[in-house]
Amino acid sequence: MFIDEFVEKNEDIKLLLDIYKEEFREAYKKLKKNQTKKKKAIIRNSQWIFMKWYFSSLIDNTYFSPANIINRIVYERYGGESVVLPNITPIFIENEIRDFRVSFRIDHILRCSVLDDVRKLQEIIKENPLEMKNVPLDKIFDVYKNEVSIKEENYYLYLLQFALMVGAIQIVEEKNSRRLVAVDKEIDRWSETQYYKILIDYIIANTEYHLKRVINSDVINADYVKNLLKNKMIFEEVAKSLLKALGLKKKQIEKFLMNDFEGLNFSYLNEFIMAESILIKEFIIPFSYYIPIIQPCYLDGLKFNELFDMVIQAEEENEPVEEIIFTSMLIYDLSRLGDTILRSPRRVKYQDVFDKKVDVQEIISMRKQITENPEFFDFWKNIKINDLEDLLKSLEEEYKKEEKNEEKPKKKFHKEGNVIHLFKKD
């Protein structure tokens, strides 16, 4: 069975995606019929909402994101470096949900879905060259947005720019015209690996350009951005490097990250917020969902009611939704594809936490228990690091005693900072 067919038929993957459908539907139902503007805000941003959910922990402060679980399921079956990127698009009729459309992209060393979309764009423009003069971008996007894999305006623009860069299309200037035309040549003259590298360099250059507009420092260059592409990355550490580039000293950085701004120039705060937003929008999102070189995990989980409120508020205040909902409380690793393309020497990852075959039912059951018993969740969320160390020591001693008496299934506690995972070990 090919991977495409496997992910479409796999019951565990279906269970996970059903969580999204059910919780999205329930949160949407809470919007009243006459709240048309709010409903349209959710409809417009449903791609962002799915993207955030896919990389968010199903259980707060764990690495149990749908992305991590689904890609583990695929890895257990096929091995290799394939990365699965599902998409769930709600189908709305008169602003009400009627159904959901599910699709999958599978990227690996011989297949790049962005390149597939470039080919589609090339074919569309080959049949109908596009007039660009005095035409708004959204009208240009309308020509091809239904044919490409990601339904989001940033991606439409990204795809257009990349297609121009690799020579799949070009702009032809005439007296009273400025048209997009397809170049009559195959774009398959390079291998997929080479295209991945071109895409990676493009995203790095784009991130560097936008960061430099905010932070005037020699620290910010292409090498700085490249060095962010590695395993076991905590976004807070990236934030520290940004603050250092802004000129803050070690003690000032510590105060800043504790939200203690006394004695600090508030221009630092504005510049930092802008730089952080740039990294999310120009680096994290393209490298995780456009081309899956990294796999992030948002540790604070996702509650649809709260997320919908954030989306609606962002639209009302004319703020970019993606800069509001994609929080900086995240870690990320290279994906297996990222390891292969970048030839990463260090392949130890935060998200390699499965001691045995992934048990989706167990994770869903654990999630349900925590949802129904919030005091248990609060205990893990608020536990202090010293108390946690004491607890782990006492549990280890208890398990050693149990082992002497009888053979019992035991639990492994995997800790990175304040992130806890409980696993039964065979």
mmCIF file of C-alpha atoms in Angstrom, residues 12-380:
data_model
loop_
_atom_site.group_PDB
_atom_site.id
_atom_site.type_symbol
_atom_site.label_atom_id
_atom_site.label_comp_id
_atom_site.label_asym_id
_atom_site.label_seq_id
_atom_site.Cartn_x
_atom_site.Cartn_y
_atom_site.Cartn_z
ATOM 1 C CA ASP A 12 -5.822 6.195 14.023
ATOM 2 C CA ILE A 13 -5.176 9.134 11.699
ATOM 3 C CA LYS A 14 -8.913 9.399 11.072
ATOM 4 C CA LEU A 15 -9.536 9.482 14.845
ATOM 5 C CA LEU A 16 -7.109 12.373 15.264
ATOM 6 C CA LEU A 17 -8.570 14.393 12.408
ATOM 7 C CA ASP A 18 -12.077 13.754 13.741
ATOM 8 C CA ILE A 19 -11.043 15.598 16.915
ATOM 9 C CA TYR A 20 -10.447 18.691 14.811
ATOM 10 C CA LYS A 21 -13.752 18.381 12.963
ATOM 11 C CA GLU A 22 -15.800 17.857 16.123
ATOM 12 C CA GLU A 23 -14.187 20.625 18.166
ATOM 13 C CA PHE A 24 -14.165 23.114 15.293
ATOM 14 C CA ARG A 25 -17.848 22.390 14.642
ATOM 15 C CA GLU A 26 -18.797 22.737 18.329
ATOM 16 C CA ALA A 27 -16.986 26.059 18.709
ATOM 17 C CA TYR A 28 -18.508 27.379 15.479
ATOM 18 C CA LYS A 29 -22.018 26.406 16.635
ATOM 19 C CA LYS A 30 -21.633 28.794 19.575
ATOM 20 C CA LEU A 31 -21.565 31.734 17.181
ATOM 21 C CA LYS A 32 -25.098 33.037 16.795
ATOM 22 C CA LYS A 33 -26.836 33.147 13.410
ATOM 23 C CA ASN A 34 -26.792 36.934 13.300
ATOM 24 C CA GLN A 35 -23.034 37.131 14.045
ATOM 25 C CA THR A 36 -22.216 37.150 10.352
ATOM 26 C CA LYS A 37 -18.992 39.161 10.623
ATOM 27 C CA LYS A 38 -17.592 36.829 13.252
ATOM 28 C CA LYS A 39 -18.501 33.768 11.207
ATOM 29 C CA LYS A 40 -16.855 35.213 8.120
ATOM 30 C CA ALA A 41 -13.691 35.895 10.128
ATOM 31 C CA ILE A 42 -13.516 32.193 11.025
ATOM 32 C CA ILE A 43 -14.284 31.135 7.441
ATOM 33 C CA ARG A 44 -11.542 33.389 6.042
ATOM 34 C CA ASN A 45 -8.985 32.097 8.505
ATOM 35 C CA SER A 46 -9.887 28.413 8.666
ATOM 36 C CA GLN A 47 -6.544 27.479 7.043
ATOM 37 C CA TRP A 48 -4.601 29.270 9.790
ATOM 38 C CA ILE A 49 -6.777 27.620 12.436
ATOM 39 C CA PHE A 50 -6.086 24.136 11.109
ATOM 40 C CA MET A 51 -2.377 24.844 10.772
ATOM 41 C CA LYS A 52 -2.185 25.981 14.414
ATOM 42 C CA TRP A 53 -4.133 22.920 15.604
ATOM 43 C CA TYR A 54 -1.971 20.486 13.632
ATOM 44 C CA PHE A 55 1.209 21.620 15.383
ATOM 45 C CA SER A 56 -0.337 22.161 18.838
ATOM 46 C CA SER A 57 -0.166 19.703 21.682
ATOM 47 C CA LEU A 58 -3.382 17.752 22.216
ATOM 48 C CA ILE A 59 -2.457 17.669 25.913
ATOM 49 C CA ASP A 60 -0.927 20.876 27.247
ATOM 50 C CA ASN A 61 2.793 20.707 28.026
ATOM 51 C CA THR A 62 3.419 17.504 26.082
ATOM 52 C CA TYR A 63 4.730 16.760 22.600
ATOM 53 C CA PHE A 64 1.536 14.947 21.605
ATOM 54 C CA SER A 65 0.724 17.142 18.609
ATOM 55 C CA PRO A 66 -1.252 15.678 15.684
ATOM 56 C CA ALA A 67 1.817 16.333 13.499
ATOM 57 C CA ASN A 68 4.093 14.339 15.784
ATOM 58 C CA ILE A 69 1.638 11.463 16.221
ATOM 59 C CA ILE A 70 0.669 11.145 12.540
ATOM 60 C CA ASN A 71 4.245 11.282 11.305
ATOM 61 C CA ARG A 72 5.229 8.706 13.911
ATOM 62 C CA ILE A 73 2.466 6.385 12.640
ATOM 63 C CA VAL A 74 3.774 6.752 9.084
ATOM 64 C CA TYR A 75 7.392 6.268 10.185
ATOM 65 C CA GLU A 76 6.511 3.058 12.053
ATOM 66 C CA ARG A 77 4.989 1.658 8.862
ATOM 67 C CA TYR A 78 7.374 2.930 6.167
ATOM 68 C CA GLY A 79 10.512 4.352 7.803
ATOM 69 C CA GLY A 80 12.381 6.882 5.685
ATOM 70 C CA GLU A 81 11.991 10.644 5.601
ATOM 71 C CA SER A 82 8.395 11.123 4.377
ATOM 72 C CA VAL A 83 6.418 13.920 6.053
ATOM 73 C CA VAL A 84 2.610 13.995 6.069
ATOM 74 C CA LEU A 85 0.822 17.344 5.874
ATOM 75 C CA PRO A 86 -2.955 16.936 6.045
ATOM 76 C CA ASN A 87 -5.401 19.727 5.433
ATOM 77 C CA ILE A 88 -8.989 19.998 6.617
ATOM 78 C CA THR A 89 -11.157 22.571 4.879
ATOM 79 C CA PRO A 90 -14.626 23.245 6.304
ATOM 80 C CA ILE A 91 -17.320 23.435 3.623
ATOM 81 C CA PHE A 92 -19.643 26.342 4.361
ATOM 82 C CA ILE A 93 -23.043 26.988 2.806
ATOM 83 C CA GLU A 94 -24.653 30.289 3.813
ATOM 84 C CA ASN A 95 -22.057 30.638 6.586
ATOM 85 C CA GLU A 96 -22.951 27.272 8.143
ATOM 86 C CA ILE A 97 -20.735 24.170 8.198
ATOM 87 C CA ARG A 98 -22.065 21.401 5.971
ATOM 88 C CA ASP A 99 -19.047 19.118 5.829
ATOM 89 C CA PHE A 100 -15.238 18.950 5.875
ATOM 90 C CA ARG A 101 -12.899 18.220 2.988
ATOM 91 C CA VAL A 102 -9.776 16.265 3.973
ATOM 92 C CA SER A 103 -6.671 16.089 1.808
ATOM 93 C CA PHE A 104 -3.074 15.008 2.340
ATOM 94 C CA ARG A 105 0.281 16.156 1.057
ATOM 95 C CA ILE A 106 3.194 13.781 1.401
ATOM 96 C CA ASP A 107 6.634 15.279 0.939
ATOM 97 C CA HIS A 108 9.849 13.292 0.724
ATOM 98 C CA ILE A 109 13.215 13.469 -0.968
ATOM 99 C CA LEU A 110 11.700 12.698 -4.400
ATOM 100 C CA ARG A 111 8.491 14.692 -4.010
ATOM 101 C CA CYS A 112 7.974 18.370 -3.208
ATOM 102 C CA SER A 113 4.352 19.530 -3.017
ATOM 103 C CA VAL A 114 5.316 23.192 -3.491
ATOM 104 C CA LEU A 115 6.894 22.187 -6.791
ATOM 105 C CA ASP A 116 3.675 20.354 -7.716
ATOM 106 C CA ASP A 117 1.779 23.595 -7.081
ATOM 107 C CA VAL A 118 4.275 25.537 -9.213
ATOM 108 C CA ARG A 119 3.562 23.135 -12.081
ATOM 109 C CA LYS A 120 -0.188 23.714 -11.652
ATOM 110 C CA LEU A 121 0.341 27.474 -11.654
ATOM 111 C CA GLN A 122 2.483 27.204 -14.789
ATOM 112 C CA GLU A 123 -0.212 25.208 -16.617
ATOM 113 C CA ILE A 124 -2.976 27.634 -15.608
ATOM 114 C CA ILE A 125 -1.010 30.663 -16.810
ATOM 115 C CA LYS A 126 0.048 28.830 -19.975
ATOM 116 C CA GLU A 127 -3.629 28.561 -20.923
ATOM 117 C CA ASN A 128 -4.541 32.071 -19.764
ATOM 118 C CA PRO A 129 -1.760 34.674 -19.404
ATOM 119 C CA LEU A 130 -2.602 37.044 -16.545
ATOM 120 C CA GLU A 131 -2.817 40.796 -16.893
ATOM 121 C CA MET A 132 -1.201 42.378 -13.816
ATOM 122 C CA LYS A 133 -1.401 46.080 -14.546
ATOM 123 C CA ASN A 134 -3.826 47.770 -12.137
ATOM 124 C CA VAL A 135 -5.075 44.350 -11.001
ATOM 125 C CA PRO A 136 -5.146 43.742 -7.218
ATOM 126 C CA LEU A 137 -3.239 40.705 -5.976
ATOM 127 C CA ASP A 138 -6.352 39.003 -4.642
ATOM 128 C CA LYS A 139 -7.825 39.006 -8.164
ATOM 129 C CA ILE A 140 -4.662 37.351 -9.450
ATOM 130 C CA PHE A 141 -4.857 34.782 -6.647
ATOM 131 C CA ASP A 142 -8.456 33.988 -7.648
ATOM 132 C CA VAL A 143 -7.173 32.474 -10.897
ATOM 133 C CA TYR A 144 -5.237 29.668 -9.224
ATOM 134 C CA LYS A 145 -6.093 29.476 -5.519
ATOM 135 C CA ASN A 146 -8.610 26.634 -5.925
ATOM 136 C CA GLU A 147 -6.009 24.441 -7.647
ATOM 137 C CA VAL A 148 -3.179 24.615 -5.103
ATOM 138 C CA SER A 149 -2.712 22.670 -1.893
ATOM 139 C CA ILE A 150 -2.749 25.422 0.754
ATOM 140 C CA LYS A 151 -5.690 27.828 0.909
ATOM 141 C CA GLU A 152 -4.098 30.932 2.339
ATOM 142 C CA GLU A 153 -3.049 34.283 0.841
ATOM 143 C CA ASN A 154 0.523 34.260 2.137
ATOM 144 C CA TYR A 155 1.019 30.938 0.372
ATOM 145 C CA TYR A 156 -0.503 32.231 -2.888
ATOM 146 C CA LEU A 157 2.020 35.087 -2.888
ATOM 147 C CA TYR A 158 4.877 32.807 -1.824
ATOM 148 C CA LEU A 159 4.043 30.424 -4.677
ATOM 149 C CA LEU A 160 3.894 33.240 -7.231
ATOM 150 C CA GLN A 161 7.275 34.607 -6.133
ATOM 151 C CA PHE A 162 8.892 31.171 -6.163
ATOM 152 C CA ALA A 163 7.489 30.361 -9.625
ATOM 153 C CA LEU A 164 9.011 33.607 -10.920
ATOM 154 C CA MET A 165 12.324 32.829 -9.231
ATOM 155 C CA VAL A 166 12.730 29.343 -10.750
ATOM 156 C CA GLY A 167 11.642 30.539 -14.195
ATOM 157 C CA ALA A 168 8.318 28.702 -14.446
ATOM 158 C CA ILE A 169 6.589 32.002 -15.257
ATOM 159 C CA GLN A 170 7.774 35.486 -16.095
ATOM 160 C CA ILE A 171 6.491 39.060 -16.309
ATOM 161 C CA VAL A 172 6.290 40.517 -19.821
ATOM 162 C CA GLU A 173 6.179 44.319 -20.066
ATOM 163 C CA GLU A 174 4.538 45.913 -23.099
ATOM 164 C CA LYS A 175 3.257 49.416 -23.866
ATOM 165 C CA ASN A 176 -0.046 49.255 -22.045
ATOM 166 C CA SER A 177 0.285 45.857 -20.490
ATOM 167 C CA ARG A 178 2.121 43.951 -17.793
ATOM 168 C CA ARG A 179 1.380 40.252 -18.075
ATOM 169 C CA LEU A 180 2.280 37.038 -16.320
ATOM 170 C CA VAL A 181 3.097 34.376 -18.896
ATOM 171 C CA ALA A 182 4.254 30.787 -18.568
ATOM 172 C CA VAL A 183 7.743 29.947 -19.754
ATOM 173 C CA ASP A 184 7.650 27.225 -22.367
ATOM 174 C CA LYS A 185 10.149 24.897 -20.733
ATOM 175 C CA GLU A 186 10.143 22.079 -18.236
ATOM 176 C CA ILE A 187 10.969 23.076 -14.682
ATOM 177 C CA ASP A 188 12.109 19.533 -13.916
ATOM 178 C CA ARG A 189 15.653 20.223 -15.045
ATOM 179 C CA TRP A 190 16.776 19.969 -11.411
ATOM 180 C CA SER A 191 16.114 17.233 -8.888
ATOM 181 C CA GLU A 192 13.603 17.645 -6.065
ATOM 182 C CA THR A 193 16.537 17.869 -3.636
ATOM 183 C CA GLN A 194 17.920 20.848 -5.536
ATOM 184 C CA TYR A 195 14.508 22.518 -5.503
ATOM 185 C CA TYR A 196 14.260 21.976 -1.755
ATOM 186 C CA LYS A 197 17.625 23.706 -1.368
ATOM 187 C CA ILE A 198 16.474 26.599 -3.573
ATOM 188 C CA LEU A 199 13.315 26.909 -1.456
ATOM 189 C CA ILE A 200 15.329 26.777 1.763
ATOM 190 C CA ASP A 201 17.684 29.518 0.540
ATOM 191 C CA TYR A 202 14.680 31.591 -0.550
ATOM 192 C CA ILE A 203 13.002 31.364 2.867
ATOM 193 C CA ILE A 204 16.287 32.124 4.643
ATOM 194 C CA ALA A 205 16.880 35.205 2.463
ATOM 195 C CA ASN A 206 13.294 36.370 2.977
ATOM 196 C CA THR A 207 13.552 35.968 6.762
ATOM 197 C CA GLU A 208 16.901 37.786 6.841
ATOM 198 C CA TYR A 209 15.504 40.664 4.750
ATOM 199 C CA HIS A 210 12.508 41.218 7.035
ATOM 200 C CA LEU A 211 14.530 40.875 10.259
ATOM 201 C CA LYS A 212 17.074 43.428 9.057
ATOM 202 C CA ARG A 213 14.287 45.938 8.526
ATOM 203 C CA VAL A 214 13.572 45.731 12.265
ATOM 204 C CA ILE A 215 16.962 44.996 13.854
ATOM 205 C CA ASN A 216 19.951 47.027 12.719
ATOM 206 C CA SER A 217 22.707 44.637 13.754
ATOM 207 C CA ASP A 218 25.535 42.718 12.076
ATOM 208 C CA VAL A 219 24.328 39.669 14.021
ATOM 209 C CA ILE A 220 21.335 39.367 11.692
ATOM 210 C CA ASN A 221 22.531 37.738 8.488
ATOM 211 C CA ALA A 222 21.955 34.591 6.432
ATOM 212 C CA ASP A 223 24.161 32.506 8.744
ATOM 213 C CA TYR A 224 22.104 33.600 11.757
ATOM 214 C CA VAL A 225 18.917 32.338 10.082
ATOM 215 C CA LYS A 226 20.575 29.120 8.821
ATOM 216 C CA ASN A 227 21.711 28.316 12.352
ATOM 217 C CA LEU A 228 18.076 28.245 13.449
ATOM 218 C CA LEU A 229 17.553 25.149 11.284
ATOM 219 C CA LYS A 230 18.513 22.420 13.723
ATOM 220 C CA ASN A 231 17.081 19.961 16.230
ATOM 221 C CA LYS A 232 16.040 20.647 19.819
ATOM 222 C CA MET A 233 15.281 24.342 19.414
ATOM 223 C CA ILE A 234 13.373 26.289 22.066
ATOM 224 C CA PHE A 235 11.841 29.489 20.754
ATOM 225 C CA GLU A 236 12.726 31.278 23.987
ATOM 226 C CA GLU A 237 16.409 30.715 23.169
ATOM 227 C CA VAL A 238 15.825 32.265 19.744
ATOM 228 C CA ALA A 239 14.148 35.193 21.512
ATOM 229 C CA LYS A 240 17.267 35.658 23.656
ATOM 230 C CA SER A 241 19.428 35.878 20.537
ATOM 231 C CA LEU A 242 17.089 38.549 19.109
ATOM 232 C CA LEU A 243 17.304 40.580 22.320
ATOM 233 C CA LYS A 244 21.083 40.254 22.262
ATOM 234 C CA ALA A 245 21.084 41.530 18.670
ATOM 235 C CA LEU A 246 19.014 44.502 19.868
ATOM 236 C CA GLY A 247 21.865 45.351 22.255
ATOM 237 C CA LEU A 248 20.489 44.106 25.581
ATOM 238 C CA LYS A 249 22.887 42.687 28.185
ATOM 239 C CA LYS A 250 22.432 39.332 29.915
ATOM 240 C CA LYS A 251 20.660 40.709 33.014
ATOM 241 C CA GLN A 252 18.438 42.929 30.874
ATOM 242 C CA ILE A 253 17.463 39.923 28.744
ATOM 243 C CA GLU A 254 16.569 37.920 31.861
ATOM 244 C CA LYS A 255 14.393 40.792 33.128
ATOM 245 C CA PHE A 256 12.792 41.200 29.717
ATOM 246 C CA LEU A 257 11.821 37.536 29.490
ATOM 247 C CA MET A 258 10.308 37.776 32.987
ATOM 248 C CA ASN A 259 8.135 40.678 31.694
ATOM 249 C CA ASP A 260 10.036 43.082 33.929
ATOM 250 C CA PHE A 261 10.510 46.156 31.735
ATOM 251 C CA GLU A 262 11.567 48.595 34.462
ATOM 252 C CA GLY A 263 14.459 50.738 33.265
ATOM 253 C CA LEU A 264 14.283 49.357 29.714
ATOM 254 C CA ASN A 265 13.709 51.452 26.609
ATOM 255 C CA PHE A 266 10.242 50.593 25.290
ATOM 256 C CA SER A 267 11.526 50.744 21.723
ATOM 257 C CA TYR A 268 13.191 47.399 22.505
ATOM 258 C CA LEU A 269 9.784 45.916 23.247
ATOM 259 C CA ASN A 270 8.287 47.097 19.948
ATOM 260 C CA GLU A 271 11.275 45.910 17.918
ATOM 261 C CA PHE A 272 11.323 42.556 19.692
ATOM 262 C CA ILE A 273 7.595 41.956 19.124
ATOM 263 C CA MET A 274 8.013 42.771 15.433
ATOM 264 C CA ALA A 275 11.078 40.509 15.084
ATOM 265 C CA GLU A 276 9.326 37.655 16.877
ATOM 266 C CA SER A 277 6.317 37.990 14.557
ATOM 267 C CA ILE A 278 8.631 37.938 11.536
ATOM 268 C CA LEU A 279 10.241 34.693 12.683
ATOM 269 C CA ILE A 280 6.837 33.055 13.115
ATOM 270 C CA LYS A 281 5.462 34.296 9.787
ATOM 271 C CA GLU A 282 8.545 34.103 7.544
ATOM 272 C CA PHE A 283 10.456 31.202 9.123
ATOM 273 C CA ILE A 284 8.364 28.872 11.313
ATOM 274 C CA ILE A 285 5.260 28.713 9.092
ATOM 275 C CA PRO A 286 7.011 28.307 5.693
ATOM 276 C CA PHE A 287 9.529 25.796 7.048
ATOM 277 C CA SER A 288 6.868 23.712 8.784
ATOM 278 C CA TYR A 289 3.791 23.789 6.533
ATOM 279 C CA TYR A 290 4.932 24.972 3.099
ATOM 280 C CA ILE A 291 8.034 22.788 2.973
ATOM 281 C CA PRO A 292 8.238 20.520 6.036
ATOM 282 C CA ILE A 293 11.873 20.994 7.018
ATOM 283 C CA ILE A 294 11.017 21.528 10.686
ATOM 284 C CA GLN A 295 8.284 20.170 12.938
ATOM 285 C CA PRO A 296 7.170 22.665 15.596
ATOM 286 C CA CYS A 297 5.086 21.932 18.658
ATOM 287 C CA TYR A 298 3.053 24.636 20.394
ATOM 288 C CA LEU A 299 3.144 23.492 24.000
ATOM 289 C CA ASP A 300 0.224 25.550 25.282
ATOM 290 C CA GLY A 301 -2.284 23.408 23.428
ATOM 291 C CA LEU A 302 -5.326 24.780 21.678
ATOM 292 C CA LYS A 303 -8.846 25.587 22.839
ATOM 293 C CA PHE A 304 -11.124 26.405 19.924
ATOM 294 C CA ASN A 305 -13.337 28.910 21.747
ATOM 295 C CA GLU A 306 -10.302 30.948 22.789
ATOM 296 C CA LEU A 307 -8.711 30.647 19.358
ATOM 297 C CA PHE A 308 -11.901 31.787 17.610
ATOM 298 C CA ASP A 309 -12.038 34.820 19.921
ATOM 299 C CA MET A 310 -8.433 35.684 19.013
ATOM 300 C CA VAL A 311 -9.141 35.364 15.282
ATOM 301 C CA ILE A 312 -12.270 37.519 15.507
ATOM 302 C CA GLN A 313 -10.511 40.174 17.605
ATOM 303 C CA ALA A 314 -7.544 40.290 15.211
ATOM 304 C CA GLU A 315 -9.876 40.855 12.262
ATOM 305 C CA GLU A 316 -11.828 43.543 14.123
ATOM 306 C CA GLU A 317 -8.585 45.364 14.952
ATOM 307 C CA ASN A 318 -7.196 44.816 11.440
ATOM 308 C CA GLU A 319 -4.235 42.837 12.781
ATOM 309 C CA PRO A 320 -2.617 39.944 10.847
ATOM 310 C CA VAL A 321 -4.287 36.838 12.260
ATOM 311 C CA GLU A 322 -1.221 34.631 11.860
ATOM 312 C CA GLU A 323 0.833 37.007 14.015
ATOM 313 C CA ILE A 324 -1.728 36.756 16.805
ATOM 314 C CA ILE A 325 -2.583 33.056 16.961
ATOM 315 C CA PHE A 326 0.869 31.542 16.432
ATOM 316 C CA THR A 327 2.347 32.024 19.894
ATOM 317 C CA SER A 328 6.041 31.878 20.742
ATOM 318 C CA MET A 329 5.513 29.135 23.331
ATOM 319 C CA LEU A 330 6.952 26.495 21.065
ATOM 320 C CA ILE A 331 9.809 24.144 20.461
ATOM 321 C CA TYR A 332 10.815 22.636 17.159
ATOM 322 C CA ASP A 333 12.985 19.927 15.664
ATOM 323 C CA LEU A 334 14.060 19.175 12.143
ATOM 324 C CA SER A 335 11.671 16.775 10.449
ATOM 325 C CA ARG A 336 13.165 13.549 9.115
ATOM 326 C CA LEU A 337 13.072 15.177 5.687
ATOM 327 C CA GLY A 338 14.920 18.171 7.143
ATOM 328 C CA ASP A 339 17.542 15.851 8.643
ATOM 329 C CA THR A 340 18.097 14.252 5.233
ATOM 330 C CA ILE A 341 18.233 17.421 3.119
ATOM 331 C CA LEU A 342 20.352 19.408 5.584
ATOM 332 C CA ARG A 343 22.467 16.352 6.444
ATOM 333 C CA SER A 344 22.027 17.097 10.109
ATOM 334 C CA PRO A 345 24.760 15.488 12.225
ATOM 335 C CA ARG A 346 22.679 15.735 15.399
ATOM 336 C CA ARG A 347 19.426 13.812 15.155
ATOM 337 C CA VAL A 348 18.364 13.736 18.793
ATOM 338 C CA LYS A 349 14.956 15.422 18.977
ATOM 339 C CA TYR A 350 12.605 16.713 21.655
ATOM 340 C CA GLN A 351 9.694 15.026 19.914
ATOM 341 C CA ASP A 352 11.206 11.513 19.720
ATOM 342 C CA VAL A 353 9.294 10.431 22.809
ATOM 343 C CA PHE A 354 7.577 7.208 21.798
ATOM 344 C CA ASP A 355 9.054 4.200 23.587
ATOM 345 C CA LYS A 356 6.815 1.794 21.722
ATOM 346 C CA LYS A 357 4.259 1.760 18.930
ATOM 347 C CA VAL A 358 2.203 4.918 19.238
ATOM 348 C CA ASP A 359 -1.134 4.289 20.953
ATOM 349 C CA VAL A 360 -3.594 6.912 19.729
ATOM 350 C CA GLN A 361 -6.452 5.539 21.835
ATOM 351 C CA GLU A 362 -4.338 5.895 24.975
ATOM 352 C CA ILE A 363 -3.430 9.505 24.144
ATOM 353 C CA ILE A 364 -7.059 10.403 23.424
ATOM 354 C CA SER A 365 -8.137 8.697 26.650
ATOM 355 C CA MET A 366 -5.515 10.616 28.626
ATOM 356 C CA ARG A 367 -6.670 13.855 27.008
ATOM 357 C CA LYS A 368 -10.271 13.117 27.953
ATOM 358 C CA GLN A 369 -9.318 12.394 31.561
ATOM 359 C CA ILE A 370 -7.445 15.680 31.854
ATOM 360 C CA THR A 371 -10.316 17.595 30.227
ATOM 361 C CA GLU A 372 -12.778 16.047 32.671
ATOM 362 C CA ASN A 373 -10.435 16.533 35.649
ATOM 363 C CA PRO A 374 -8.841 19.963 35.192
ATOM 364 C CA GLU A 375 -7.287 19.873 38.668
ATOM 365 C CA PHE A 376 -4.987 17.100 37.403
ATOM 366 C CA PHE A 377 -3.932 19.282 34.475
ATOM 367 C CA ASP A 378 -3.366 22.285 36.754
ATOM 368 C CA PHE A 379 -1.068 20.183 38.925
ATOM 369 C CA TRP A 380 1.235 19.349 36.002
#
